[in-house]
Amino acid sequence: MKILIVDDSALSRSTTSKIVMETKQTVALKIAEAVNGIEALEKHRLFKPELIFLDITMPHLDGVTTLRTIRLTDWRVVIVMITALGSHQHIATECLKLGASDIVAKPVDCVILHSIIHKVQAGLLVGGTANHAHS
Amino acid sequence: MHTVEIKALTEGMISAETVHAAGGLVVLMPGVVLKQSVIDQLTKIGIKQLSIIDEYSTGRSAEEAAVFSTVAGHFVGSITAMLQDEALNAVFHFENNACKINQIVQSVLSNPKLQDHLTLLEKSDEVYIHTLHTTLLAVHMGLVNNYDYLNMEVLGTCVLLHDIGKVSVHPAHQALHMEDTKDSPTNEHVFSSYLALRDNLDLPMLVALVGLQHHEHFDGHGSPFGLKKNQITEFARLLAVVDVYDNLLFTLKNTSRQAMFKILSHSDTQFDSKMVDLFSKAVCAI
């Protein structure tokens, strides 16, 4: 499975990457990282991930705009929004309407991320469908 | 092409991908031979992996090079004539920058990865002329804004190709998921531009993004997404000003003073005020 991690914070990317790597024994993984929204679009075009962890709050091309742009051409990739704004339900609702597959709050919980990866692997979490939101 | 961890990069390797900074400015282009200073810069901005050209990549054939020269040659002739045209200089005020503008635009036109798009742009006289006007003006503003040479070339490429969707409707356009977008007559060409430029893997994604975003308004009342402020990439905000200025002058037949006042009156609403200030500084119509 190809996974793209998008976050402007190096620490957040590193943390998410380490958690994702923990599933390597059960899921064959290739991981790429993007440091901003434009890089995310480049990597989406070239790397063709099956799962994207996308930070909402990034400077310039933010997560919501990146989500909308990806969804113009790709409704199949699973996009999980990562938000530090856990109490802002309206942003989560907006993201789900725009095609996010799920929402996860920071600090990311390794059990939740592992569950997401295994669900994508099993075809239980698909792109562009509001499954459920983790708050 | 293969991917290498940043720690394994060495001088002499050749980049196979574009790297962007957060605001949309380009840090690295494909085909650049890496030096240690570039590797250090990539490490600093947090890049962990980079695609590298394999040792035995092949270039374009002699036949392809001949076709490229013919297509670009027409554009080069037009650009040179425009930069010398007194009437155009009266409204664009290239003046001392004419030589540098010519050099940068010719460098952009010499890129073999653009040739198929250039051939399409020649299909419509109106789009061809508007494209050249806006490219010259955008590069002029870029020089006044002191962008580095790399970003001048990327800006020139973005503007040169922004309306490709007007001369060629992309076959996948009808398959786009547009439920989230505003209904607008400009949508068709911005989506076609985006798809066509995104398909060209030799162009930075930023070029496609500018094609998609150049009708967005700074205050969120544009299309197709109603993006606001910094959600719109810097080059798209710059292009928005020159795009409208050229249309006011040459389609709606405004005088340069009338056109400038209209641009100024929409500062901070339709246009980014910083781009309007830059435009005023570059054009000095008033």
PDB file of N, CA and C in Angstrom, chain A residues 7-8 10 13-15 17-18 30-48 58-76 94 97-98, chain B residues 1 16-25 45-49 175-181 191 194-195 197-206 208-209 212-213 224-227 230-233 237:
ATOM      1  N   ASP A   7       2.043  17.144   5.944  1.00  0.00           N
ATOM      2  CA  ASP A   7       1.990  18.017   7.129  1.00  0.00           C
ATOM      3  C   ASP A   7       3.160  18.984   7.037  1.00  0.00           C
ATOM      4  N   ASP A   8       2.886  20.255   7.378  1.00  0.00           N
ATOM      5  CA  ASP A   8       3.978  21.237   7.323  1.00  0.00           C
ATOM      6  C   ASP A   8       4.906  21.096   8.529  1.00  0.00           C
ATOM      7  N   ALA A  10       7.476  19.085  10.641  1.00  0.00           N
ATOM      8  CA  ALA A  10       8.368  17.929  10.510  1.00  0.00           C
ATOM      9  C   ALA A  10       8.132  16.930  11.630  1.00  0.00           C
ATOM     10  N   ARG A  13       4.936  14.960  10.910  1.00  0.00           N
ATOM     11  CA  ARG A  13       5.158  13.988   9.822  1.00  0.00           C
ATOM     12  C   ARG A  13       5.928  12.788  10.355  1.00  0.00           C
ATOM     13  N   SER A  14       6.935  13.090  11.152  1.00  0.00           N
ATOM     14  CA  SER A  14       7.779  12.031  11.696  1.00  0.00           C
ATOM     15  C   SER A  14       6.972  11.107  12.611  1.00  0.00           C
ATOM     16  N   THR A  15       6.132  11.707  13.449  1.00  0.00           N
ATOM     17  CA  THR A  15       5.304  10.927  14.379  1.00  0.00           C
ATOM     18  C   THR A  15       4.338  10.034  13.606  1.00  0.00           C
ATOM     19  N   SER A  17       4.554   9.073  10.527  1.00  0.00           N
ATOM     20  CA  SER A  17       5.319   8.088   9.753  1.00  0.00           C
ATOM     21  C   SER A  17       5.708   6.898  10.621  1.00  0.00           C
ATOM     22  N   LYS A  18       6.169   7.180  11.829  1.00  0.00           N
ATOM     23  CA  LYS A  18       6.585   6.098  12.740  1.00  0.00           C
ATOM     24  C   LYS A  18       5.401   5.203  13.081  1.00  0.00           C
ATOM     25  N   LYS A  30       4.653   1.470   1.240  1.00  0.00           N
ATOM     26  CA  LYS A  30       5.615   2.456   0.727  1.00  0.00           C
ATOM     27  C   LYS A  30       5.102   3.801   1.224  1.00  0.00           C
ATOM     28  N   ILE A  31       5.988   4.580   1.811  1.00  0.00           N
ATOM     29  CA  ILE A  31       5.552   5.850   2.397  1.00  0.00           C
ATOM     30  C   ILE A  31       6.259   7.005   1.703  1.00  0.00           C
ATOM     31  N   ALA A  32       5.500   8.059   1.405  1.00  0.00           N
ATOM     32  CA  ALA A  32       6.083   9.300   0.913  1.00  0.00           C
ATOM     33  C   ALA A  32       5.563  10.430   1.779  1.00  0.00           C
ATOM     34  N   GLU A  33       6.308  11.520   1.797  1.00  0.00           N
ATOM     35  CA  GLU A  33       5.905  12.663   2.609  1.00  0.00           C
ATOM     36  C   GLU A  33       5.860  13.919   1.749  1.00  0.00           C
ATOM     37  N   ALA A  34       4.983  14.840   2.126  1.00  0.00           N
ATOM     38  CA  ALA A  34       4.919  16.146   1.465  1.00  0.00           C
ATOM     39  C   ALA A  34       4.879  17.203   2.554  1.00  0.00           C
ATOM     40  N   VAL A  35       5.588  18.292   2.347  1.00  0.00           N
ATOM     41  CA  VAL A  35       5.708  19.306   3.398  1.00  0.00           C
ATOM     42  C   VAL A  35       4.688  20.430   3.241  1.00  0.00           C
ATOM     43  N   ASN A  36       3.968  20.453   2.116  1.00  0.00           N
ATOM     44  CA  ASN A  36       2.936  21.476   1.917  1.00  0.00           C
ATOM     45  C   ASN A  36       1.925  20.973   0.883  1.00  0.00           C
ATOM     46  N   GLY A  37       0.887  21.785   0.643  1.00  0.00           N
ATOM     47  CA  GLY A  37      -0.208  21.347  -0.230  1.00  0.00           C
ATOM     48  C   GLY A  37       0.217  21.135  -1.674  1.00  0.00           C
ATOM     49  N   ILE A  38       1.110  21.993  -2.166  1.00  0.00           N
ATOM     50  CA  ILE A  38       1.521  21.850  -3.575  1.00  0.00           C
ATOM     51  C   ILE A  38       2.354  20.582  -3.744  1.00  0.00           C
ATOM     52  N   GLU A  39       3.236  20.323  -2.770  1.00  0.00           N
ATOM     53  CA  GLU A  39       4.002  19.077  -2.804  1.00  0.00           C
ATOM     54  C   GLU A  39       3.063  17.874  -2.754  1.00  0.00           C
ATOM     55  N   ALA A  40       1.989  18.006  -1.982  1.00  0.00           N
ATOM     56  CA  ALA A  40       1.017  16.914  -1.884  1.00  0.00           C
ATOM     57  C   ALA A  40       0.400  16.626  -3.258  1.00  0.00           C
ATOM     58  N   LEU A  41       0.088  17.683  -3.992  1.00  0.00           N
ATOM     59  CA  LEU A  41      -0.495  17.485  -5.328  1.00  0.00           C
ATOM     60  C   LEU A  41       0.513  16.847  -6.279  1.00  0.00           C
ATOM     61  N   GLU A  42       1.783  17.265  -6.158  1.00  0.00           N
ATOM     62  CA  GLU A  42       2.836  16.645  -6.989  1.00  0.00           C
ATOM     63  C   GLU A  42       2.959  15.157  -6.683  1.00  0.00           C
ATOM     64  N   LYS A  43       3.008  14.848  -5.366  1.00  0.00           N
ATOM     65  CA  LYS A  43       3.190  13.453  -4.964  1.00  0.00           C
ATOM     66  C   LYS A  43       1.946  12.630  -5.327  1.00  0.00           C
ATOM     67  N   HIS A  44       0.780  13.237  -5.214  1.00  0.00           N
ATOM     68  CA  HIS A  44      -0.443  12.513  -5.585  1.00  0.00           C
ATOM     69  C   HIS A  44      -0.388  12.145  -7.066  1.00  0.00           C
ATOM     70  N   ARG A  45       0.126  13.081  -7.881  1.00  0.00           N
ATOM     71  CA  ARG A  45       0.193  12.852  -9.321  1.00  0.00           C
ATOM     72  C   ARG A  45       1.216  11.770  -9.679  1.00  0.00           C
ATOM     73  N   LEU A  46       2.379  11.816  -9.009  1.00  0.00           N
ATOM     74  CA  LEU A  46       3.476  10.927  -9.404  1.00  0.00           C
ATOM     75  C   LEU A  46       3.516   9.620  -8.606  1.00  0.00           C
ATOM     76  N   PHE A  47       3.334   9.719  -7.300  1.00  0.00           N
ATOM     77  CA  PHE A  47       3.454   8.570  -6.392  1.00  0.00           C
ATOM     78  C   PHE A  47       2.193   7.710  -6.393  1.00  0.00           C
ATOM     79  N   LYS A  48       1.039   8.346  -6.694  1.00  0.00           N
ATOM     80  CA  LYS A  48      -0.265   7.674  -6.784  1.00  0.00           C
ATOM     81  C   LYS A  48      -0.576   6.866  -5.513  1.00  0.00           C
ATOM     82  N   MET A  58      -2.420  24.124   7.156  1.00  0.00           N
ATOM     83  CA  MET A  58      -1.090  24.359   6.588  1.00  0.00           C
ATOM     84  C   MET A  58      -1.106  25.760   5.993  1.00  0.00           C
ATOM     85  N   PRO A  59       0.036  26.437   5.971  1.00  0.00           N
ATOM     86  CA  PRO A  59       0.035  27.784   5.388  1.00  0.00           C
ATOM     87  C   PRO A  59      -0.157  27.695   3.870  1.00  0.00           C
ATOM     88  N   HIS A  60      -0.661  28.716   3.281  1.00  0.00           N
ATOM     89  CA  HIS A  60      -0.878  28.807   1.840  1.00  0.00           C
ATOM     90  C   HIS A  60      -1.869  27.730   1.391  1.00  0.00           C
ATOM     91  N   LEU A  61      -1.516  26.785   0.579  1.00  0.00           N
ATOM     92  CA  LEU A  61      -2.496  25.791   0.128  1.00  0.00           C
ATOM     93  C   LEU A  61      -2.835  24.866   1.292  1.00  0.00           C
ATOM     94  N   ASP A  62      -3.974  25.153   1.970  1.00  0.00           N
ATOM     95  CA  ASP A  62      -4.291  24.397   3.183  1.00  0.00           C
ATOM     96  C   ASP A  62      -4.862  23.025   2.842  1.00  0.00           C
ATOM     97  N   GLY A  63      -5.132  22.257   3.898  1.00  0.00           N
ATOM     98  CA  GLY A  63      -5.580  20.887   3.681  1.00  0.00           C
ATOM     99  C   GLY A  63      -6.912  20.803   2.953  1.00  0.00           C
ATOM    100  N   VAL A  64      -7.825  21.724   3.287  1.00  0.00           N
ATOM    101  CA  VAL A  64      -9.159  21.670   2.657  1.00  0.00           C
ATOM    102  C   VAL A  64      -9.046  21.938   1.153  1.00  0.00           C
ATOM    103  N   THR A  65      -8.242  22.930   0.772  1.00  0.00           N
ATOM    104  CA  THR A  65      -8.054  23.248  -0.648  1.00  0.00           C
ATOM    105  C   THR A  65      -7.352  22.095  -1.367  1.00  0.00           C
ATOM    106  N   THR A  66      -6.379  21.506  -0.681  1.00  0.00           N
ATOM    107  CA  THR A  66      -5.674  20.362  -1.275  1.00  0.00           C
ATOM    108  C   THR A  66      -6.646  19.208  -1.498  1.00  0.00           C
ATOM    109  N   LEU A  67      -7.496  18.971  -0.488  1.00  0.00           N
ATOM    110  CA  LEU A  67      -8.509  17.917  -0.607  1.00  0.00           C
ATOM    111  C   LEU A  67      -9.413  18.158  -1.817  1.00  0.00           C
ATOM    112  N   ARG A  68      -9.908  19.382  -1.931  1.00  0.00           N
ATOM    113  CA  ARG A  68     -10.818  19.703  -3.040  1.00  0.00           C
ATOM    114  C   ARG A  68     -10.140  19.494  -4.388  1.00  0.00           C
ATOM    115  N   THR A  69      -8.874  19.889  -4.482  1.00  0.00           N
ATOM    116  CA  THR A  69      -8.168  19.788  -5.759  1.00  0.00           C
ATOM    117  C   THR A  69      -7.915  18.323  -6.114  1.00  0.00           C
ATOM    118  N   ILE A  70      -7.524  17.529  -5.132  1.00  0.00           N
ATOM    119  CA  ILE A  70      -7.320  16.103  -5.404  1.00  0.00           C
ATOM    120  C   ILE A  70      -8.634  15.460  -5.848  1.00  0.00           C
ATOM    121  N   ARG A  71      -9.732  15.809  -5.167  1.00  0.00           N
ATOM    122  CA  ARG A  71     -11.026  15.183  -5.451  1.00  0.00           C
ATOM    123  C   ARG A  71     -11.562  15.573  -6.831  1.00  0.00           C
ATOM    124  N   LEU A  72     -11.026  16.599  -7.458  1.00  0.00           N
ATOM    125  CA  LEU A  72     -11.452  16.942  -8.829  1.00  0.00           C
ATOM    126  C   LEU A  72     -11.196  15.770  -9.763  1.00  0.00           C
ATOM    127  N   THR A  73     -10.057  15.098  -9.544  1.00  0.00           N
ATOM    128  CA  THR A  73      -9.646  14.064 -10.493  1.00  0.00           C
ATOM    129  C   THR A  73      -9.588  12.667  -9.888  1.00  0.00           C
ATOM    130  N   ASP A  74      -9.669  12.561  -8.564  1.00  0.00           N
ATOM    131  CA  ASP A  74      -9.477  11.256  -7.944  1.00  0.00           C
ATOM    132  C   ASP A  74     -10.440  11.092  -6.776  1.00  0.00           C
ATOM    133  N   TRP A  75     -11.436  10.251  -6.999  1.00  0.00           N
ATOM    134  CA  TRP A  75     -12.416  10.001  -5.942  1.00  0.00           C
ATOM    135  C   TRP A  75     -12.104   8.684  -5.227  1.00  0.00           C
ATOM    136  N   ARG A  76     -11.075   7.970  -5.720  1.00  0.00           N
ATOM    137  CA  ARG A  76     -10.819   6.647  -5.152  1.00  0.00           C
ATOM    138  C   ARG A  76      -9.821   6.663  -3.996  1.00  0.00           C
ATOM    139  N   GLU A  94     -17.430  19.981   7.059  1.00  0.00           N
ATOM    140  CA  GLU A  94     -17.124  20.509   5.723  1.00  0.00           C
ATOM    141  C   GLU A  94     -16.206  19.551   4.970  1.00  0.00           C
ATOM    142  N   LYS A  97     -18.012  16.583   3.709  1.00  0.00           N
ATOM    143  CA  LYS A  97     -18.851  16.944   2.540  1.00  0.00           C
ATOM    144  C   LYS A  97     -18.014  17.070   1.289  1.00  0.00           C
ATOM    145  N   LEU A  98     -16.762  17.534   1.451  1.00  0.00           N
ATOM    146  CA  LEU A  98     -15.890  17.763   0.292  1.00  0.00           C
ATOM    147  C   LEU A  98     -15.197  16.476  -0.173  1.00  0.00           C
TER     148      LEU A  98
ATOM    149  N   MET B   1      14.185   6.707 -13.586  1.00  0.00           N
ATOM    150  CA  MET B   1      13.999   7.571 -12.407  1.00  0.00           C
ATOM    151  C   MET B   1      13.802   6.701 -11.166  1.00  0.00           C
ATOM    152  N   ALA B  16      14.919  14.674 -10.621  1.00  0.00           N
ATOM    153  CA  ALA B  16      13.891  14.283 -11.595  1.00  0.00           C
ATOM    154  C   ALA B  16      12.527  14.841 -11.220  1.00  0.00           C
ATOM    155  N   GLU B  17      12.479  15.691 -10.179  1.00  0.00           N
ATOM    156  CA  GLU B  17      11.172  16.229  -9.797  1.00  0.00           C
ATOM    157  C   GLU B  17      11.292  17.690  -9.383  1.00  0.00           C
ATOM    158  N   THR B  18      10.116  18.340  -9.327  1.00  0.00           N
ATOM    159  CA  THR B  18      10.050  19.733  -8.867  1.00  0.00           C
ATOM    160  C   THR B  18       9.792  19.736  -7.372  1.00  0.00           C
ATOM    161  N   VAL B  19      10.457  20.609  -6.655  1.00  0.00           N
ATOM    162  CA  VAL B  19      10.208  20.779  -5.230  1.00  0.00           C
ATOM    163  C   VAL B  19       9.721  22.208  -5.016  1.00  0.00           C
ATOM    164  N   HIS B  20       8.575  22.343  -4.304  1.00  0.00           N
ATOM    165  CA  HIS B  20       7.997  23.657  -4.051  1.00  0.00           C
ATOM    166  C   HIS B  20       8.126  24.015  -2.593  1.00  0.00           C
ATOM    167  N   ALA B  21       8.301  25.322  -2.333  1.00  0.00           N
ATOM    168  CA  ALA B  21       8.143  25.826  -0.980  1.00  0.00           C
ATOM    169  C   ALA B  21       6.652  26.033  -0.733  1.00  0.00           C
ATOM    170  N   ALA B  22       6.268  26.284   0.522  1.00  0.00           N
ATOM    171  CA  ALA B  22       4.854  26.319   0.906  1.00  0.00           C
ATOM    172  C   ALA B  22       4.048  27.316   0.094  1.00  0.00           C
ATOM    173  N   GLY B  23       4.600  28.513  -0.189  1.00  0.00           N
ATOM    174  CA  GLY B  23       3.838  29.550  -0.869  1.00  0.00           C
ATOM    175  C   GLY B  23       3.690  29.332  -2.358  1.00  0.00           C
ATOM    176  N   GLY B  24       4.355  28.301  -2.877  1.00  0.00           N
ATOM    177  CA  GLY B  24       4.265  28.013  -4.300  1.00  0.00           C
ATOM    178  C   GLY B  24       5.537  28.325  -5.050  1.00  0.00           C
ATOM    179  N   LEU B  25       6.469  29.026  -4.433  1.00  0.00           N
ATOM    180  CA  LEU B  25       7.718  29.288  -5.144  1.00  0.00           C
ATOM    181  C   LEU B  25       8.486  27.983  -5.297  1.00  0.00           C
ATOM    182  N   ILE B  45      14.254  22.385   4.519  1.00  0.00           N
ATOM    183  CA  ILE B  45      12.796  22.548   4.397  1.00  0.00           C
ATOM    184  C   ILE B  45      12.050  21.253   4.692  1.00  0.00           C
ATOM    185  N   GLY B  46      12.789  20.194   5.027  1.00  0.00           N
ATOM    186  CA  GLY B  46      12.124  18.979   5.515  1.00  0.00           C
ATOM    187  C   GLY B  46      11.909  17.891   4.486  1.00  0.00           C
ATOM    188  N   ILE B  47      12.503  18.029   3.324  1.00  0.00           N
ATOM    189  CA  ILE B  47      12.354  16.986   2.299  1.00  0.00           C
ATOM    190  C   ILE B  47      13.120  15.748   2.749  1.00  0.00           C
ATOM    191  N   LYS B  48      12.472  14.575   2.633  1.00  0.00           N
ATOM    192  CA  LYS B  48      13.134  13.357   3.089  1.00  0.00           C
ATOM    193  C   LYS B  48      13.601  12.476   1.937  1.00  0.00           C
ATOM    194  N   GLN B  49      12.950  12.638   0.768  1.00  0.00           N
ATOM    195  CA  GLN B  49      13.298  11.788  -0.375  1.00  0.00           C
ATOM    196  C   GLN B  49      13.274  12.651  -1.624  1.00  0.00           C
ATOM    197  N   ALA B 175     -15.755  14.274 -17.068  1.00  0.00           N
ATOM    198  CA  ALA B 175     -15.740  13.265 -16.002  1.00  0.00           C
ATOM    199  C   ALA B 175     -15.330  13.850 -14.661  1.00  0.00           C
ATOM    200  N   LEU B 176     -15.034  15.154 -14.637  1.00  0.00           N
ATOM    201  CA  LEU B 176     -14.599  15.763 -13.381  1.00  0.00           C
ATOM    202  C   LEU B 176     -15.725  15.768 -12.370  1.00  0.00           C
ATOM    203  N   HIS B 177     -15.330  15.655 -11.081  1.00  0.00           N
ATOM    204  CA  HIS B 177     -16.313  15.762 -10.005  1.00  0.00           C
ATOM    205  C   HIS B 177     -16.425  17.238  -9.636  1.00  0.00           C
ATOM    206  N   MET B 178     -17.494  17.886 -10.110  1.00  0.00           N
ATOM    207  CA  MET B 178     -17.592  19.326  -9.927  1.00  0.00           C
ATOM    208  C   MET B 178     -18.712  19.722  -8.985  1.00  0.00           C
ATOM    209  N   GLU B 179     -19.191  18.761  -8.182  1.00  0.00           N
ATOM    210  CA  GLU B 179     -20.325  19.066  -7.313  1.00  0.00           C
ATOM    211  C   GLU B 179     -19.998  20.198  -6.356  1.00  0.00           C
ATOM    212  N   ASP B 180     -18.728  20.267  -5.970  1.00  0.00           N
ATOM    213  CA  ASP B 180     -18.292  21.227  -4.976  1.00  0.00           C
ATOM    214  C   ASP B 180     -18.023  22.605  -5.566  1.00  0.00           C
ATOM    215  N   THR B 181     -18.069  22.770  -6.877  1.00  0.00           N
ATOM    216  CA  THR B 181     -17.616  24.017  -7.485  1.00  0.00           C
ATOM    217  C   THR B 181     -18.771  24.964  -7.778  1.00  0.00           C
ATOM    218  N   PHE B 191     -10.817  24.224 -15.884  1.00  0.00           N
ATOM    219  CA  PHE B 191     -10.698  22.779 -15.642  1.00  0.00           C
ATOM    220  C   PHE B 191      -9.903  22.113 -16.758  1.00  0.00           C
ATOM    221  N   TYR B 194      -6.303  22.924 -16.279  1.00  0.00           N
ATOM    222  CA  TYR B 194      -5.754  22.164 -15.151  1.00  0.00           C
ATOM    223  C   TYR B 194      -5.451  20.725 -15.573  1.00  0.00           C
ATOM    224  N   LEU B 195      -6.407  20.090 -16.240  1.00  0.00           N
ATOM    225  CA  LEU B 195      -6.230  18.683 -16.612  1.00  0.00           C
ATOM    226  C   LEU B 195      -5.087  18.513 -17.610  1.00  0.00           C
ATOM    227  N   LEU B 197      -2.496  20.467 -18.198  1.00  0.00           N
ATOM    228  CA  LEU B 197      -1.178  20.781 -17.631  1.00  0.00           C
ATOM    229  C   LEU B 197      -0.791  19.750 -16.568  1.00  0.00           C
ATOM    230  N   ARG B 198      -1.770  19.210 -15.855  1.00  0.00           N
ATOM    231  CA  ARG B 198      -1.495  18.155 -14.873  1.00  0.00           C
ATOM    232  C   ARG B 198      -1.019  16.886 -15.579  1.00  0.00           C
ATOM    233  N   ASP B 199      -1.563  16.639 -16.756  1.00  0.00           N
ATOM    234  CA  ASP B 199      -1.157  15.453 -17.522  1.00  0.00           C
ATOM    235  C   ASP B 199       0.303  15.504 -17.935  1.00  0.00           C
ATOM    236  N   ASN B 200       0.840  16.714 -18.099  1.00  0.00           N
ATOM    237  CA  ASN B 200       2.222  16.858 -18.540  1.00  0.00           C
ATOM    238  C   ASN B 200       3.134  16.723 -17.320  1.00  0.00           C
ATOM    239  N   LEU B 201       3.674  15.526 -17.144  1.00  0.00           N
ATOM    240  CA  LEU B 201       4.467  15.246 -15.944  1.00  0.00           C
ATOM    241  C   LEU B 201       5.801  15.986 -15.939  1.00  0.00           C
ATOM    242  N   ASP B 202       6.151  16.580 -17.073  1.00  0.00           N
ATOM    243  CA  ASP B 202       7.400  17.332 -17.128  1.00  0.00           C
ATOM    244  C   ASP B 202       7.238  18.767 -16.650  1.00  0.00           C
ATOM    245  N   LEU B 203       5.996  19.181 -16.390  1.00  0.00           N
ATOM    246  CA  LEU B 203       5.759  20.533 -15.877  1.00  0.00           C
ATOM    247  C   LEU B 203       5.461  20.467 -14.391  1.00  0.00           C
ATOM    248  N   PRO B 204       5.904  21.485 -13.619  1.00  0.00           N
ATOM    249  CA  PRO B 204       5.570  21.481 -12.189  1.00  0.00           C
ATOM    250  C   PRO B 204       4.058  21.537 -11.994  1.00  0.00           C
ATOM    251  N   MET B 205       3.579  20.952 -10.915  1.00  0.00           N
ATOM    252  CA  MET B 205       2.158  20.969 -10.592  1.00  0.00           C
ATOM    253  C   MET B 205       1.651  22.400 -10.439  1.00  0.00           C
ATOM    254  N   LEU B 206       2.546  23.294 -10.045  1.00  0.00           N
ATOM    255  CA  LEU B 206       2.184  24.710  -9.873  1.00  0.00           C
ATOM    256  C   LEU B 206       1.608  25.289 -11.162  1.00  0.00           C
ATOM    257  N   ALA B 208      -0.181  23.763 -13.438  1.00  0.00           N
ATOM    258  CA  ALA B 208      -1.580  23.316 -13.524  1.00  0.00           C
ATOM    259  C   ALA B 208      -2.447  24.078 -12.527  1.00  0.00           C
ATOM    260  N   LEU B 209      -1.902  24.308 -11.336  1.00  0.00           N
ATOM    261  CA  LEU B 209      -2.658  24.978 -10.277  1.00  0.00           C
ATOM    262  C   LEU B 209      -2.981  26.425 -10.660  1.00  0.00           C
ATOM    263  N   LEU B 212      -5.817  26.486 -12.922  1.00  0.00           N
ATOM    264  CA  LEU B 212      -7.077  26.234 -12.212  1.00  0.00           C
ATOM    265  C   LEU B 212      -7.542  27.442 -11.405  1.00  0.00           C
ATOM    266  N   GLN B 213      -6.606  28.195 -10.828  1.00  0.00           N
ATOM    267  CA  GLN B 213      -6.949  29.203  -9.819  1.00  0.00           C
ATOM    268  C   GLN B 213      -7.012  30.645 -10.317  1.00  0.00           C
ATOM    269  N   PRO B 224     -13.205  28.421  -9.612  1.00  0.00           N
ATOM    270  CA  PRO B 224     -14.347  27.544  -9.370  1.00  0.00           C
ATOM    271  C   PRO B 224     -14.632  27.224  -7.910  1.00  0.00           C
ATOM    272  N   PHE B 225     -13.688  27.461  -6.988  1.00  0.00           N
ATOM    273  CA  PHE B 225     -13.875  26.993  -5.616  1.00  0.00           C
ATOM    274  C   PHE B 225     -14.236  28.088  -4.630  1.00  0.00           C
ATOM    275  N   GLY B 226     -14.125  29.374  -5.020  1.00  0.00           N
ATOM    276  CA  GLY B 226     -14.327  30.428  -4.032  1.00  0.00           C
ATOM    277  C   GLY B 226     -13.211  30.460  -3.007  1.00  0.00           C
ATOM    278  N   LEU B 227     -11.960  30.227  -3.459  1.00  0.00           N
ATOM    279  CA  LEU B 227     -10.821  30.260  -2.550  1.00  0.00           C
ATOM    280  C   LEU B 227     -10.555  31.705  -2.127  1.00  0.00           C
ATOM    281  N   ASN B 230      -4.541  33.446   0.857  1.00  0.00           N
ATOM    282  CA  ASN B 230      -3.390  32.591   0.610  1.00  0.00           C
ATOM    283  C   ASN B 230      -3.742  31.179   0.162  1.00  0.00           C
ATOM    284  N   GLN B 231      -5.017  30.861   0.113  1.00  0.00           N
ATOM    285  CA  GLN B 231      -5.406  29.586  -0.486  1.00  0.00           C
ATOM    286  C   GLN B 231      -5.091  29.614  -1.982  1.00  0.00           C
ATOM    287  N   ILE B 232      -5.042  30.820  -2.547  1.00  0.00           N
ATOM    288  CA  ILE B 232      -4.725  31.009  -3.955  1.00  0.00           C
ATOM    289  C   ILE B 232      -3.203  31.173  -4.054  1.00  0.00           C
ATOM    290  N   THR B 233      -2.574  30.401  -4.933  1.00  0.00           N
ATOM    291  CA  THR B 233      -1.107  30.479  -5.000  1.00  0.00           C
ATOM    292  C   THR B 233      -0.668  31.868  -5.490  1.00  0.00           C
ATOM    293  N   ARG B 237      -2.430  34.720  -8.072  1.00  0.00           N
ATOM    294  CA  ARG B 237      -2.865  36.067  -7.642  1.00  0.00           C
ATOM    295  C   ARG B 237      -2.230  37.137  -8.523  1.00  0.00           C
TER     296      ARG B 237
END
